Tab-separated table of C-alpha atoms in Angstrom:
chain	number	residue	atom	x	y	z
A	1	MET	CA	-0.018	0.036	-0.040
A	2	THR	CA	1.385	3.347	-0.794
A	3	GLY	CA	1.112	6.588	1.185
A	4	ASP	CA	-1.458	8.015	-1.363
A	5	ARG	CA	-5.199	7.559	-0.661
A	6	GLY	CA	-6.802	5.260	-3.212
A	7	THR	CA	-3.700	3.769	-4.721
A	8	TRP	CA	-1.975	0.353	-4.568
A	9	SER	CA	1.037	-1.193	-5.722
A	10	SER	CA	2.067	-4.679	-6.380
A	11	ARG	CA	4.759	-6.727	-8.117
A	12	GLY	CA	3.713	-9.583	-10.279
A	13	VAL	CA	4.823	-11.543	-13.311
A	14	THR	CA	4.092	-8.548	-15.544
A	15	GLY	CA	5.983	-6.170	-13.351
A	16	ARG	CA	4.954	-3.296	-11.144
A	17	ARG	CA	1.457	-1.686	-11.314
A	18	ARG	CA	-0.606	0.858	-9.502
A	19	LEU	CA	-4.524	0.822	-8.889
A	20	VAL	CA	-6.145	4.223	-8.839
A	21	GLU	CA	-9.413	4.645	-7.018
A	22	LEU	CA	-11.986	6.648	-9.113
A	23	SER	CA	-15.286	6.167	-7.102
A	24	HIS	CA	-17.055	8.150	-4.325
A	25	VAL	CA	-17.851	6.231	-1.138
A	26	ILE	CA	-21.386	5.275	-0.599
A	27	SER	CA	-22.516	5.819	3.009
A	28	ASP	CA	-25.628	6.227	4.929
A	29	GLY	CA	-27.397	9.323	4.094
A	30	MET	CA	-24.930	10.707	1.719
A	31	THR	CA	-25.990	12.955	-1.220
A	32	THR	CA	-25.295	12.246	-4.877
A	33	LEU	CA	-27.851	14.273	-6.523
A	34	PRO	CA	-29.391	17.084	-4.500
A	35	GLY	CA	-33.036	16.457	-3.824
A	36	TRP	CA	-32.862	12.834	-4.857
A	37	PRO	CA	-33.390	10.082	-2.196
A	38	THR	CA	-30.197	9.236	-0.088
A	39	PRO	CA	-29.053	5.710	0.667
A	40	ARG	CA	-30.070	3.966	3.942
A	41	VAL	CA	-27.385	1.561	5.154
A	42	THR	CA	-28.398	-0.686	8.027
A	43	GLU	CA	-27.906	-4.168	9.353
A	44	TRP	CA	-30.271	-7.074	8.421
A	45	LEU	CA	-28.338	-9.496	10.889
A	46	THR	CA	-26.181	-8.015	13.658
A	47	ARG	CA	-23.308	-9.845	15.036
A	48	GLU	CA	-24.956	-10.024	18.347
A	49	ALA	CA	-28.046	-11.596	16.839
A	50	SER	CA	-26.129	-14.004	14.755
A	51	ARG	CA	-24.491	-15.577	17.894
A	52	ALA	CA	-27.770	-17.541	18.509
A	53	ASN	CA	-27.422	-19.404	15.220
A	54	TYR	CA	-23.755	-20.504	15.350
A	55	ALA	CA	-21.157	-22.289	17.567
A	56	PRO	CA	-19.686	-20.279	20.399
A	57	GLY	CA	-17.087	-17.772	18.999
A	58	THR	CA	-18.740	-17.710	15.615
A	59	GLU	CA	-20.654	-14.682	14.460
A	60	PHE	CA	-21.601	-12.965	11.141
A	61	GLN	CA	-22.850	-9.637	10.067
A	62	VAL	CA	-25.225	-9.099	7.028
A	63	GLY	CA	-25.817	-5.554	5.940
A	64	ARG	CA	-28.740	-4.120	4.017
A	65	ILE	CA	-28.860	-1.133	1.771
A	66	GLU	CA	-31.868	0.695	0.504
A	67	MET	CA	-30.966	3.200	-2.360
A	68	ILE	CA	-31.905	4.463	-5.850
A	69	ALA	CA	-29.705	3.311	-8.777
A	70	ASN	CA	-28.315	6.768	-9.351
A	71	THR	CA	-26.122	6.717	-6.139
A	72	GLY	CA	-22.295	7.495	-5.779
A	73	THR	CA	-20.350	6.678	-8.980
A	74	TYR	CA	-22.501	4.766	-11.425
A	75	VAL	CA	-22.891	3.561	-14.980
A	76	ASP	CA	-25.759	4.309	-17.272
A	77	THR	CA	-26.588	1.585	-19.860
A	78	PRO	CA	-28.844	2.126	-22.977
A	79	ALA	CA	-31.942	1.076	-20.904
A	80	HIS	CA	-31.465	4.045	-18.718
A	81	ARG	CA	-32.573	6.234	-21.684
A	82	TRP	CA	-34.236	3.929	-24.207
A	83	ALA	CA	-37.046	1.563	-23.336
A	84	ASP	CA	-35.629	-1.032	-25.786
A	85	GLY	CA	-32.061	-0.639	-24.870
A	86	ALA	CA	-29.744	-3.124	-23.142
A	87	ASP	CA	-29.827	-3.199	-19.361
A	88	LEU	CA	-27.198	-4.052	-16.873
A	89	THR	CA	-27.297	-7.620	-18.077
A	90	GLY	CA	-27.086	-6.714	-21.618
A	91	VAL	CA	-23.910	-4.724	-21.684
A	92	GLY	CA	-20.693	-6.925	-22.251
A	93	LEU	CA	-17.612	-6.664	-20.071
A	94	ASP	CA	-15.801	-5.652	-23.224
A	95	ARG	CA	-17.637	-2.327	-22.794
A	96	LEU	CA	-17.039	-2.032	-19.061
A	97	ALA	CA	-13.811	-3.607	-17.949
A	98	ASP	CA	-10.109	-3.576	-18.624
A	99	LEU	CA	-10.532	-0.786	-21.310
A	100	PRO	CA	-7.649	1.198	-22.526
A	101	GLY	CA	-8.315	4.704	-21.303
A	102	THR	CA	-7.799	8.394	-22.523
A	103	VAL	CA	-8.246	11.290	-20.152
A	104	VAL	CA	-9.485	14.634	-21.557
A	105	ARG	CA	-8.273	17.566	-19.394
A	106	VAL	CA	-11.002	20.372	-19.484
A	107	PRO	CA	-9.680	23.828	-18.866
A	108	THR	CA	-10.780	25.443	-15.725
A	109	GLY	CA	-13.853	27.575	-16.362
A	110	THR	CA	-14.937	25.560	-19.434
A	111	ARG	CA	-18.436	24.456	-19.205
A	112	ALA	CA	-19.249	22.768	-22.588
A	113	VAL	CA	-17.036	20.019	-23.676
A	114	ASP	CA	-17.295	19.943	-27.403
A	115	ARG	CA	-15.758	18.464	-30.507
A	116	PRO	CA	-12.711	20.817	-30.797
A	117	LEU	CA	-11.645	19.888	-27.295
A	118	LEU	CA	-12.050	16.140	-27.970
A	119	ALA	CA	-10.582	16.082	-31.464
A	120	PRO	CA	-6.948	15.960	-30.606
A	121	HIS	CA	-7.249	12.644	-28.557
A	122	GLU	CA	-7.098	9.079	-29.627
A	123	VAL	CA	-10.430	7.707	-28.570
A	124	ALA	CA	-11.131	4.704	-30.679
A	125	GLY	CA	-11.775	1.454	-28.645
A	126	ARG	CA	-11.164	3.369	-25.358
A	127	ALA	CA	-12.805	4.720	-22.422
A	128	VAL	CA	-12.857	8.359	-22.620
A	129	LEU	CA	-12.735	10.144	-19.219
A	130	LEU	CA	-13.558	13.884	-19.105
A	131	HIS	CA	-11.595	15.563	-16.185
A	132	THR	CA	-13.269	18.661	-15.302
A	133	GLY	CA	-12.278	18.986	-11.574
A	134	TRP	CA	-15.894	19.398	-10.608
A	135	SER	CA	-15.772	16.334	-8.305
A	136	ALA	CA	-14.146	18.744	-5.659
A	137	HIS	CA	-17.779	19.916	-4.991
A	138	PHE	CA	-19.288	16.411	-4.561
A	139	GLY	CA	-21.622	16.431	-1.485
A	140	THR	CA	-22.090	20.120	-1.566
A	141	ASP	CA	-24.786	22.471	-2.971
A	142	ARG	CA	-22.241	23.677	-5.328
A	143	TYR	CA	-22.043	20.365	-7.208
A	144	ALA	CA	-25.490	21.022	-8.619
A	145	ALA	CA	-24.775	24.621	-9.649
A	146	PRO	CA	-25.912	25.533	-13.126
A	147	ASP	CA	-22.327	26.154	-14.263
A	148	ALA	CA	-21.412	22.542	-13.900
A	149	PRO	CA	-19.316	21.268	-16.837
A	150	TYR	CA	-20.952	18.906	-19.380
A	151	LEU	CA	-20.526	17.159	-22.717
A	152	THR	CA	-22.271	18.787	-25.637
A	153	GLY	CA	-24.538	16.718	-28.006
A	154	ASP	CA	-22.019	17.376	-30.891
A	155	GLY	CA	-19.144	16.326	-28.641
A	156	ALA	CA	-21.054	13.047	-27.883
A	157	ALA	CA	-21.740	12.539	-31.549
A	158	TRP	CA	-17.969	12.930	-32.330
A	159	LEU	CA	-17.039	10.441	-29.717
A	160	VAL	CA	-19.540	7.892	-31.128
A	161	GLU	CA	-18.219	8.593	-34.715
A	162	ALA	CA	-14.599	8.250	-33.469
A	163	GLY	CA	-15.308	4.794	-31.869
A	164	ALA	CA	-15.218	5.503	-28.099
A	165	VAL	CA	-16.612	2.573	-26.179
A	166	LEU	CA	-17.326	4.168	-22.881
A	167	VAL	CA	-17.409	7.782	-21.699
A	168	GLY	CA	-17.103	8.982	-18.195
A	169	ILE	CA	-17.103	12.522	-16.513
A	170	ASP	CA	-16.489	13.697	-12.885
A	171	SER	CA	-19.321	16.084	-13.022
A	172	ILE	CA	-22.922	15.958	-11.699
A	173	ASN	CA	-24.154	15.049	-15.114
A	174	ILE	CA	-22.775	14.257	-18.594
A	175	ASP	CA	-25.496	16.632	-19.923
A	176	ASP	CA	-26.173	20.243	-19.174
A	177	MET	CA	-28.428	20.464	-16.184
A	178	SER	CA	-28.916	24.248	-16.261
A	179	PRO	CA	-32.251	25.846	-16.900
A	180	ALA	CA	-31.188	26.879	-20.307
A	181	ALA	CA	-31.023	23.241	-21.293
A	182	ARG	CA	-34.809	22.800	-20.800
A	183	GLY	CA	-34.448	19.172	-19.792
A	184	GLU	CA	-32.861	18.132	-23.039
A	185	ARG	CA	-30.233	15.286	-22.670
A	186	PRO	CA	-28.455	15.055	-26.063
A	187	ALA	CA	-25.261	13.452	-24.670
A	188	HIS	CA	-27.162	10.587	-22.828
A	189	SER	CA	-29.438	10.181	-25.797
A	190	GLY	CA	-26.576	10.003	-28.381
A	191	LEU	CA	-24.133	7.875	-26.492
A	192	LEU	CA	-26.703	5.410	-25.182
A	193	ALA	CA	-28.401	4.990	-28.492
A	194	ALA	CA	-25.019	3.941	-29.868
A	195	GLY	CA	-24.522	1.399	-26.938
A	196	VAL	CA	-21.860	3.444	-25.321
A	197	PRO	CA	-22.092	3.263	-21.512
A	198	ILE	CA	-21.728	6.469	-19.425
A	199	VAL	CA	-20.080	6.687	-16.104
A	200	GLU	CA	-20.971	9.809	-14.000
A	201	HIS	CA	-19.696	11.221	-10.720
A	202	LEU	CA	-16.068	9.986	-11.243
A	203	THR	CA	-13.350	11.367	-8.865
A	204	GLY	CA	-9.516	11.132	-8.686
A	205	LEU	CA	-9.029	11.719	-12.436
A	206	ASP	CA	-6.262	14.117	-11.696
A	207	ALA	CA	-4.154	11.023	-10.510
A	208	LEU	CA	-4.260	9.542	-14.132
A	209	PRO	CA	-1.963	10.146	-16.948
A	210	THR	CA	-3.530	11.232	-20.302
A	211	THR	CA	-3.075	7.647	-21.689
A	212	GLY	CA	-1.290	4.498	-20.614
A	213	PHE	CA	-3.896	2.986	-18.167
A	214	ARG	CA	-6.699	0.531	-18.184
A	215	PHE	CA	-10.150	1.459	-16.915
A	216	THR	CA	-12.877	-0.687	-15.277
A	217	ALA	CA	-16.518	0.320	-14.161
A	218	ALA	CA	-18.542	-2.831	-13.985
A	219	PRO	CA	-21.817	-3.128	-12.126
A	220	PRO	CA	-23.616	-6.269	-10.899
A	221	MET	CA	-25.893	-7.912	-13.522
A	222	VAL	CA	-29.318	-6.843	-12.295
A	223	ALA	CA	-32.065	-7.645	-14.729
A	224	GLY	CA	-34.362	-4.794	-15.651
A	225	MET	CA	-32.190	-2.008	-14.305
A	226	GLY	CA	-30.390	0.640	-16.547
A	227	THR	CA	-28.270	2.256	-14.007
A	228	PHE	CA	-26.214	1.169	-10.954
A	229	PRO	CA	-23.214	2.118	-8.826
A	230	VAL	CA	-19.863	0.737	-9.858
A	231	ARG	CA	-16.375	0.505	-8.167
A	232	ALA	CA	-14.594	2.539	-10.929
A	233	PHE	CA	-10.745	2.199	-10.924
A	234	ALA	CA	-7.681	2.415	-13.214
A	235	VAL	CA	-4.694	0.264	-13.559
A	236	LEU	CA	-1.347	1.952	-14.394
A	237	ALA	CA	1.759	0.015	-15.465
A	238	GLU	CA	4.999	1.349	-13.781
């Protein structure tokens, strides 16, 4: 374990590597989207109660969580936007795990991530992660401010055309949530129509290089759900 939070190093047959945590912690009562229900984390079976079921000295704890799917760092699959789209069971691991990654650094103060900002990057077959720095406001009222960064519809269209296989962002939404957007969601619509999963509420992207890492954000296979929390992380070779 290194001295940096969220990183881990090991030595194996392929040499040295570093794992970088890119997810927010889910805890009882925490806020992801202001005004949306918060998770409730409790115990279904306490250690004390379990002692009656097992031999002396043996005890277990079984937790219970009640939450909406849009909690913490989560992935959107096509079914989140489109009624006939693939749900969590229909998106293959080749779209969610061990993907070569590219980080797009969004200049401070830039709201709209558009085609010209994306075009210099190699994105074909990659997870494209938009590093806006907005995750610094996670859990505060500022996180939902109307000037939060987002991906434009044209930017999403370019990513689809260029062959991106997953798109992530460290902001409150990949679309513009300001009143001026009138509830339109062109980035969600375009990416998910093309079968490109979206990972929202990332964090820690400042710890990644622009390229040279592998990205994973895989949810459990829950039938009938289009969105679910993930443990997003990157693997860097050293």
